C-alpha positions as semicolon CSV with decimal commas, in nm:
position;residue;x (nm);y (nm);z (nm)
1;X;2,763;1,301;-1,767
2;X;2,607;1,070;-1,509
3;X;2,805;1,272;-1,228
4;X;2,612;1,578;-1,317
5;X;2,264;1,388;-1,258
6;X;2,070;1,447;-0,932
7;X;1,977;1,165;-0,703
8;X;1,617;0,993;-0,658
9;X;1,503;0,876;-0,339
10;X;1,212;0,620;-0,337
11;X;1,055;0,691;-0,009
12;X;0,780;0,530;0,192
13;X;0,581;0,762;0,376
14;X;0,400;0,494;0,601
15;X;0,043;0,426;0,633
16;X;-0,082;0,773;0,676
17;X;-0,026;0,893;1,040
18;X;0,253;1,162;0,989
19;X;0,419;1,067;1,322
20;X;0,465;0,724;1,179
21;X;0,694;0,859;0,894
22;X;1,082;0,763;0,943
23;X;1,278;1,073;1,038
24;X;1,481;1,000;0,713
25;X;1,161;1,037;0,500
26;X;1,071;1,338;0,686
27;X;1,410;1,513;0,624
28;X;1,424;1,417;0,249
29;X;1,077;1,539;0,209
30;X;1,143;1,868;0,343
31;X;1,471;1,923;0,147
32;X;1,345;1,787;-0,194
33;X;1,380;1,976;-0,508
34;X;1,098;1,790;-0,670
35;X;0,839;1,557;-0,507
36;X;0,667;1,316;-0,731
37;X;0,382;1,205;-0,509
38;X;0,043;0,988;-0,517
39;X;-0,254;1,012;-0,296
40;X;-0,170;0,705;-0,063
41;X;0,032;0,933;0,186
42;X;-0,293;1,087;0,301
43;X;-0,392;1,455;0,327
44;X;-0,183;1,544;0,636
45;X;0,135;1,427;0,491
46;X;0,076;1,590;0,148
47;X;-0,014;1,894;0,312
48;X;0,328;1,911;0,485
49;X;0,510;1,917;0,169
50;X;0,736;2,207;0,143
51;X;0,626;2,511;-0,084
52;X;0,975;2,528;-0,209
53;X;0,968;2,198;-0,375
54;X;0,827;2,140;-0,749
55;X;0,547;1,902;-0,705
56;X;0,418;1,641;-0,973
57;X;0,088;1,480;-0,886
58;X;0,114;1,119;-1,024
59;X;-0,192;0,986;-0,809
60;X;-0,526;0,849;-0,883
61;X;-0,837;1,054;-0,838
62;X;-1,181;0,885;-0,843
63;X;-1,022;0,568;-1,027
64;X;-0,837;0,769;-1,284
65;X;-0,466;0,773;-1,322
66;X;-0,329;1,135;-1,313
67;X;0,011;0,975;-1,495
68;X;0,066;0,644;-1,625
69;X;0,354;0,424;-1,467
70;X;0,539;0,502;-1,765
71;X;0,501;0,890;-1,748
72;X;0,597;0,847;-1,372
73;X;0,902;0,687;-1,475
74;X;0,994;0,937;-1,741
75;X;0,903;1,242;-1,504
76;X;1,158;1,100;-1,226
77;X;1,431;1,029;-1,482
78;X;1,385;1,366;-1,648
79;X;1,392;1,568;-1,326
80;X;1,692;1,357;-1,188
81;X;1,885;1,441;-1,530
82;X;1,836;1,815;-1,470
83;X;2,051;1,767;-1,160
84;X;1,726;1,791;-0,925
85;X;1,721;1,589;-0,589
86;X;1,373;1,399;-0,648
87;X;1,170;1,236;-0,391
88;X;0,934;0,978;-0,509
89;X;0,691;0,967;-0,217
90;X;0,494;0,672;-0,179
91;X;0,231;0,529;0,095
92;X;0,360;0,252;0,300
93;X;0,685;0,095;0,169
94;X;0,793;0,135;-0,174
95;X;0,875;-0,235;-0,234
96;X;0,560;-0,379;-0,062
97;X;0,314;-0,347;-0,369
98;X;0,416;-0,009;-0,447
99;X;0,568;-0,041;-0,765
100;X;0,913;0,077;-0,632
101;X;1,085;-0,225;-0,765
102;X;0,966;-0,108;-1,137
103;X;1,077;0,236;-1,080
104;X;1,407;0,130;-0,930
105;X;1,487;-0,078;-1,242
106;X;1,411;0,226;-1,481
107;X;1,651;0,438;-1,269
108;X;1,917;0,187;-1,318
109;X;1,860;0,179;-1,700
110;X;1,893;0,548;-1,709
111;X;2,205;0,568;-1,508
112;X;2,045;0,767;-1,203
113;X;2,158;0,719;-0,854
114;X;1,880;0,623;-0,621
115;X;1,793;0,514;-0,284
116;X;1,532;0,330;-0,112
117;X;1,395;0,449;0,201
118;X;1,172;0,205;0,354
119;X;0,845;0,300;0,521
120;X;0,606;0,117;0,768
121;X;0,384;-0,093;0,560
122;X;0,005;-0,060;0,633
123;X;-0,013;-0,432;0,664
124;X;0,156;-0,386;1,003
125;X;0,045;-0,069;1,105
126;X;-0,332;-0,045;1,004
127;X;-0,361;-0,400;1,139
128;X;-0,211;-0,284;1,456
129;X;-0,420;0,013;1,503
130;X;-0,724;-0,188;1,441
131;X;-0,642;-0,428;1,741
132;X;-0,535;-0,725;1,506
133;X;-0,188;-0,848;1,570
134;X;-0,110;-1,034;1,245
135;X;0,069;-1,296;1,441
136;X;-0,008;-1,449;1,800
137;X;0,075;-1,756;1,956
138;X;-0,287;-1,876;2,006
139;X;-0,424;-1,793;1,664
140;X;-0,159;-1,762;1,389
141;X;0,208;-1,830;1,351
142;X;0,224;-1,736;1,001
143;X;0,126;-1,441;0,780
144;X;0,113;-1,376;0,399
145;X;0,061;-1,048;0,209
146;X;-0,096;-1,065;-0,135
147;X;-0,236;-0,791;-0,379
148;X;-0,600;-0,800;-0,459
149;X;-0,536;-0,597;-0,793
150;X;-0,279;-0,783;-1,008
151;X;-0,136;-0,637;-1,343
152;X;-0,424;-0,654;-1,575
153;X;-0,214;-0,736;-1,863
154;X;-0,127;-1,077;-1,706
155;X;-0,281;-1,358;-1,904
156;X;-0,309;-1,568;-1,590
157;X;-0,343;-1,469;-1,213
158;X;-0,020;-1,517;-1,023
159;X;-0,224;-1,613;-0,695
160;X;-0,269;-1,963;-0,599
161;X;-0,600;-1,946;-0,434
162;X;-0,574;-2,353;-0,346
163;X;-0,279;-2,287;-0,126
164;X;-0,410;-1,963;0,009
165;X;-0,734;-2,150;0,109
166;X;-0,522;-2,396;0,272
167;X;-0,310;-2,150;0,450
168;X;-0,297;-2,170;0,825
169;X;-0,213;-1,834;0,921
170;X;-0,324;-1,466;0,857
171;X;-0,372;-1,346;0,492
172;X;-0,361;-0,960;0,423
173;X;-0,485;-0,855;0,115
174;X;-0,377;-0,527;-0,041
175;X;-0,599;-0,315;-0,267
176;X;-0,867;-0,568;-0,262
177;X;-1,198;-0,368;-0,218
178;X;-1,303;-0,400;-0,587
179;X;-1,220;-0,773;-0,616
180;X;-1,363;-0,840;-0,257
181;X;-1,654;-1,081;-0,373
182;X;-1,425;-1,240;-0,620
183;X;-1,158;-1,296;-0,362
184;X;-1,378;-1,447;-0,113
185;X;-1,531;-1,652;-0,360
186;X;-1,208;-1,800;-0,463
187;X;-1,108;-1,885;-0,099
188;X;-1,448;-2,058;-0,037
189;X;-1,441;-2,258;-0,376
190;X;-1,092;-2,380;-0,291
191;X;-1,193;-2,502;0,051
192;X;-1,156;-2,211;0,304
193;X;-1,404;-2,223;0,596
194;X;-1,671;-1,956;0,500
195;X;-1,689;-1,883;0,873
196;X;-1,328;-1,738;0,886
197;X;-1,340;-1,417;1,054
198;X;-1,250;-1,108;0,809
199;X;-1,187;-0,733;0,862
200;X;-1,176;-0,451;0,629
201;X;-0,958;-0,168;0,760
202;X;-1,010;0,160;0,590
203;X;-0,786;0,448;0,595
204;X;-0,556;0,278;0,850
205;X;-0,373;0,497;1,111
206;X;-0,567;0,810;1,002
207;X;-0,827;0,986;1,245
208;X;-1,111;0,860;0,993
209;X;-0,992;0,487;1,025
210;X;-1,280;0,247;1,013
211;X;-1,304;-0,131;1,059
212;X;-1,574;-0,333;0,925
213;X;-1,601;-0,715;1,065
214;X;-1,752;-1,010;0,902
215;X;-1,670;-1,349;0,777
216;X;-1,545;-1,480;0,444
217;X;-1,904;-1,567;0,331
218;X;-2,053;-1,222;0,455
219;X;-1,798;-0,967;0,425
220;X;-1,864;-0,884;0,064
221;X;-2,228;-0,772;0,129
222;X;-2,142;-0,615;0,467
223;X;-1,883;-0,415;0,304
224;X;-2,117;-0,308;0,043
225;X;-2,398;-0,212;0,267
226;X;-2,120;-0,004;0,478
227;X;-1,975;0,158;0,155
228;X;-1,635;0,035;0,227
229;X;-1,411;0,241;-0,005
230;X;-1,036;0,212;-0,081
231;X;-0,772;0,256;0,059
232;X;-0,858;-0,059;0,261
233;X;-0,683;-0,373;0,362
234;X;-0,860;-0,715;0,388
235;X;-0,753;-0,933;0,687
236;X;-0,851;-1,287;0,703
237;X;-0,790;-1,530;0,973
238;X;-0,867;-1,602;1,350
239;X;-0,666;-1,295;1,487
240;X;-0,947;-1,079;1,356
241;X;-1,131;-1,188;1,678
242;X;-0,906;-0,983;1,872
243;X;-1,031;-0,657;1,742
244;X;-1,311;-0,641;1,983
245;X;-1,045;-0,675;2,275
246;X;-0,751;-0,484;2,137
247;X;-0,911;-0,225;1,898
248;X;-0,773;0,102;1,980
249;X;-0,949;0,432;1,917
250;X;-0,766;0,690;1,734
């Protein structure tokens, strides 16, 4: 029976610029029977989905889930069991805070063949487009990626703010707009220099990319005044100082 199933590709579409999609991601998207997508790939990539494919919107709109994660898992498995070639299209990379690991586990349980197609993560691409190298010999020899939006069912946070505050490299926070004030407060409370530079990079690599600069103690208010909205990365560290020198216009 399992041999009659289709195959699922967990595809990272990259940070939003269609030209930053991998060749494999583009080929699979163009030949898919079913595409289960969210909003993070961006308008241009979503508009390029083939008319011949069945499309299932699994994204968020105005903070509301179109489908729950459980429903997304069920849809992927169901379509594969129908013998379809399914692309689960994600922004960035499927395994970088993209819940790709959770979906892969469900496919294993269901006996569905799958393949991961890595994508360029926004943590590297959006920062590069903003003129912020996450490592630099004069500024940062380490970088760490964390989520600003943990599973709400967790009893305790998995983020060690004391360690993060003492971290001497660059910190990149995914999905941190909503919790920006709290996250900056945690860093200050645990001893991070309030004057440490911070950048908010909205809609990275897309034509409407915007970068908002502040410090740990000021960025929450500056972002509020500027109307910063998701999707956006929070970049913390001395490398942010390079934005004025290296920032590109796209």
